[in-house]
mmCIF file of C-alpha atoms in Angstrom:
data_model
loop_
_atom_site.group_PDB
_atom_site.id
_atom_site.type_symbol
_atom_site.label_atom_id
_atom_site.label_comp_id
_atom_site.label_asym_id
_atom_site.label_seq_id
_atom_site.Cartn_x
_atom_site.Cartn_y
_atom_site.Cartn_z
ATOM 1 C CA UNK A 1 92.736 61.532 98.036
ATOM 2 C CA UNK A 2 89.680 60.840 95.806
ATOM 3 C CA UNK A 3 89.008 60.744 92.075
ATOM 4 C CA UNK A 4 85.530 62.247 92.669
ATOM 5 C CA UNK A 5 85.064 65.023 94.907
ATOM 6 C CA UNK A 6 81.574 66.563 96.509
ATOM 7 C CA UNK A 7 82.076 69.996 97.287
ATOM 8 C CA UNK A 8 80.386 69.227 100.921
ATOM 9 C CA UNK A 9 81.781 66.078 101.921
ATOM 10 C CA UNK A 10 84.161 67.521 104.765
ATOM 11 C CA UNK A 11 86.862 64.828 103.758
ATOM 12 C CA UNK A 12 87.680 66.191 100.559
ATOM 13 C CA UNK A 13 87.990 70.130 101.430
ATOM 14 C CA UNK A 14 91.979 70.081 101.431
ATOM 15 C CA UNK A 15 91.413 69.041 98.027
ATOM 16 C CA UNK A 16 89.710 71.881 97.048
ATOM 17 C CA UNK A 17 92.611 73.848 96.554
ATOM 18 C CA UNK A 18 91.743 77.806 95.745
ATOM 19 C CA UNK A 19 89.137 79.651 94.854
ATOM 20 C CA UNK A 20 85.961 78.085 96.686
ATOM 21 C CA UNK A 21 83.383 79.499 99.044
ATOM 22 C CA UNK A 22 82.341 78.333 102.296
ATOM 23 C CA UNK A 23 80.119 75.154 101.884
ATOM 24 C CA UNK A 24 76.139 76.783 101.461
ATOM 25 C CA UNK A 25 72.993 74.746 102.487
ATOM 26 C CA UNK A 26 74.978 71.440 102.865
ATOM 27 C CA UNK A 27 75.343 71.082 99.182
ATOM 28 C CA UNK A 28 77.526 73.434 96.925
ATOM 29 C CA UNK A 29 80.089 76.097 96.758
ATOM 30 C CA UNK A 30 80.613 79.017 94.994
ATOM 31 C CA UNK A 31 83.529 79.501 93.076
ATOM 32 C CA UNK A 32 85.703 82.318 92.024
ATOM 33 C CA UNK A 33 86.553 83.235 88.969
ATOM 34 C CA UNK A 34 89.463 80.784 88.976
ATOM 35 C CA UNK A 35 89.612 77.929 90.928
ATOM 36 C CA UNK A 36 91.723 74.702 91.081
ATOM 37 C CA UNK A 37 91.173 71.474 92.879
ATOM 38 C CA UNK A 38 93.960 68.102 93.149
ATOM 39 C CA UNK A 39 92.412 64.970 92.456
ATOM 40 C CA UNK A 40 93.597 61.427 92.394
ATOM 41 C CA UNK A 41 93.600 59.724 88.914
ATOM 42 C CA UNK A 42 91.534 57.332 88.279
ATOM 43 C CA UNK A 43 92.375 53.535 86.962
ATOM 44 C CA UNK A 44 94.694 53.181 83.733
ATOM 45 C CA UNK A 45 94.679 57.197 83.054
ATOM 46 C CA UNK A 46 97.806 57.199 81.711
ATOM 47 C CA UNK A 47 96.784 54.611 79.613
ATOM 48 C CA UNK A 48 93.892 55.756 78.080
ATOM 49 C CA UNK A 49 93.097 59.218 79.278
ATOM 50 C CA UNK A 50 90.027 60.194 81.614
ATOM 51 C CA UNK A 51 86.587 62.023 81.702
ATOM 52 C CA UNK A 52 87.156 65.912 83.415
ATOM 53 C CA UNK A 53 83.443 66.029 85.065
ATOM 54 C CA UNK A 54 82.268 69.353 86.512
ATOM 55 C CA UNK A 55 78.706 69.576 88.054
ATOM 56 C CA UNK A 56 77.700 73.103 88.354
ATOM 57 C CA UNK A 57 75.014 75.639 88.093
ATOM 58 C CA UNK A 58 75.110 79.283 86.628
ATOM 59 C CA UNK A 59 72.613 81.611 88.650
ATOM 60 C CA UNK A 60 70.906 84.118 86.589
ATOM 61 C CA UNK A 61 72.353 87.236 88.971
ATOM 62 C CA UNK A 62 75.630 86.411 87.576
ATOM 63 C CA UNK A 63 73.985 86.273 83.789
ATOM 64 C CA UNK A 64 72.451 89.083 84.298
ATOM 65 C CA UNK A 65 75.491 91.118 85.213
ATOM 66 C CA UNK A 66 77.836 89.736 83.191
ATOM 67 C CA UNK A 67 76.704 88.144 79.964
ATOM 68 C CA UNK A 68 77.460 84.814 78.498
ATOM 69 C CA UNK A 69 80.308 82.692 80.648
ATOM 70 C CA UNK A 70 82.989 80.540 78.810
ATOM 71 C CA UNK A 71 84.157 78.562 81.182
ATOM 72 C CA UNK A 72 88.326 76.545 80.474
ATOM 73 C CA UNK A 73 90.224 74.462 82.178
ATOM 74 C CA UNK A 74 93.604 72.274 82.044
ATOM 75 C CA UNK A 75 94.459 69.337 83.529
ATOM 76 C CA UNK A 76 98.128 68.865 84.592
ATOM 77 C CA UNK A 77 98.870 72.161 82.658
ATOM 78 C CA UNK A 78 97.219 70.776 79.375
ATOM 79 C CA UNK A 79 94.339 72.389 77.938
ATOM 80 C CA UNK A 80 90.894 70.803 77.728
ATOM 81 C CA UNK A 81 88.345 72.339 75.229
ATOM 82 C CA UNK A 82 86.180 74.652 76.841
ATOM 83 C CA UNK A 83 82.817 75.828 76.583
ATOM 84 C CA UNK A 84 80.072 78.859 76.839
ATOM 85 C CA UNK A 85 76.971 79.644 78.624
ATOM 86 C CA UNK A 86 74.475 82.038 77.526
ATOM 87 C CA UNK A 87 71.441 80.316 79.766
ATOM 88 C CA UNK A 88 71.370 80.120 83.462
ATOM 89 C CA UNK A 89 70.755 76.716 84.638
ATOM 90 C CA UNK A 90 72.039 73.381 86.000
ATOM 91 C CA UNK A 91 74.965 72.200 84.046
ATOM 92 C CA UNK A 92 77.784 69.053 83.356
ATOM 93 C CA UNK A 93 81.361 69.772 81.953
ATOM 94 C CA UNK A 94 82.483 66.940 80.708
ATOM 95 C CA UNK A 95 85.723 66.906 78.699
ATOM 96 C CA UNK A 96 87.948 64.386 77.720
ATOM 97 C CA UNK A 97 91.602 64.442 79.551
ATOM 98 C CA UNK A 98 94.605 63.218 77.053
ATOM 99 C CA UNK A 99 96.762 60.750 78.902
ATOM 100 C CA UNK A 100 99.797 62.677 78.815
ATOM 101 C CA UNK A 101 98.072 64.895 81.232
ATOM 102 C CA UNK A 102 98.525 62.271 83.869
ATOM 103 C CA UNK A 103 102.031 60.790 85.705
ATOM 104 C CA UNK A 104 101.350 57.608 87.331
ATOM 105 C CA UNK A 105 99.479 57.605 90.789
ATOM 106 C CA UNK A 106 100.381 61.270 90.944
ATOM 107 C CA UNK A 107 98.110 63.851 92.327
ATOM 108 C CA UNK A 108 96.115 65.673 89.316
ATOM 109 C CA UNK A 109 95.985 69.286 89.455
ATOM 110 C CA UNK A 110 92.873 70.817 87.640
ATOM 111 C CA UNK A 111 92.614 74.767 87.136
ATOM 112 C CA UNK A 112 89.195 76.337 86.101
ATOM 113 C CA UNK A 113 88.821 79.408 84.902
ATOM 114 C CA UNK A 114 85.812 81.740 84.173
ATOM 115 C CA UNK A 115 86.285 84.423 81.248
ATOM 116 C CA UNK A 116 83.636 86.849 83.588
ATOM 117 C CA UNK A 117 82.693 86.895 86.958
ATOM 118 C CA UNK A 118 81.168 89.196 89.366
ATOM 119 C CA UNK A 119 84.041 91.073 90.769
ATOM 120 C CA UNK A 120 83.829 91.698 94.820
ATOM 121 C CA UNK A 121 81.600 94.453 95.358
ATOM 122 C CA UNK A 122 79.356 94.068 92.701
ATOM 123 C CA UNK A 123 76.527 91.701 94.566
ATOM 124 C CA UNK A 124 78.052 90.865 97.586
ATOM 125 C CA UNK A 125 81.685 91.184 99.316
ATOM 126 C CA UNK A 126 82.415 87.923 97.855
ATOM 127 C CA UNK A 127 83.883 87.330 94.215
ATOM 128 C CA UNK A 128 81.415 85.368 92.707
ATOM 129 C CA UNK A 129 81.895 82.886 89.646
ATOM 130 C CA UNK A 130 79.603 79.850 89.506
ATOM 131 C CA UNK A 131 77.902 77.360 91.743
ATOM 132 C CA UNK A 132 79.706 73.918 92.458
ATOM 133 C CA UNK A 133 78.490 70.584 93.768
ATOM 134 C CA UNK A 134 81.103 68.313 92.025
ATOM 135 C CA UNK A 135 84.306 67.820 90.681
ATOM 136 C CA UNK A 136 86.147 64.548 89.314
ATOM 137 C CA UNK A 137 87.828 62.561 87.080
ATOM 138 C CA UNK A 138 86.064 59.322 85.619
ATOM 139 C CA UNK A 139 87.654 56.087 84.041
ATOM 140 C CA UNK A 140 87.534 56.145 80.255
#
């Protein structure tokens, strides 16, 4: 299990756990309007905590459709402070994770969510949230 995950390395895709796409041009998935991936934690993060990092993009279809995206998540069930898009574009989550959020060596379980999404239907067959290329945690 890795800290830091690419969406298209092959290796990590059991621990992308629900609510991704099938890998697109190599590179990215899209996401649902929730979705949750297990990472491992990185050096000393019950110690002193870790960086959440979330490399993503927000197409302007979805935008478009749905209006400004605030996007959440908690780490180990606690709440990081989330944020809102109003522009579509290439962006970098990056929250700090309290280290009460982690156990040990134990598996992390992050859970994303999206406030609005395109529903099934709406574009394509496919729920549609945002576009993903990485997920991990980083060594404070």
């Amino acid at each position: 299990m890795r800290s830091m995950v690419s969406v298209a390395d092959p290796r990590a895709a059991s621990q992308l756990v629900r609510g991704f796409h099938s890998l697109e041009s190599n590179s990215w998935r899209w996401t649902k309007g929730n979705f949750t991936v297990t990472l491992r934690p990185p050096l000393n993060a019950g110690r002193d905590g870790a960086w959440l990092l979330l490399k993503f993009s927000i197409p302007e279809a979805v935008l478009s459709k749905v209006g400004p995206v605030r996007l959440t998540a908690n780490v180990n069930g606690r709440p990081v402070e989330g944020e809102t898009y109003s522009k579509s574009g290439d962006y970098t989550f990056r929250r700090e994770a309290p280290a009460a959020a982690f156990h040990g060596d134990d598996p992390v379980t992050i859970e994303f969510a999206l406030d609005k999404f395109l529903a099934a239907g709406v574009v394509e067959q496919r729920e549609l949230g945002i576009i993903v290329s990485m997920i991990g945690l980083e060594a404070k």
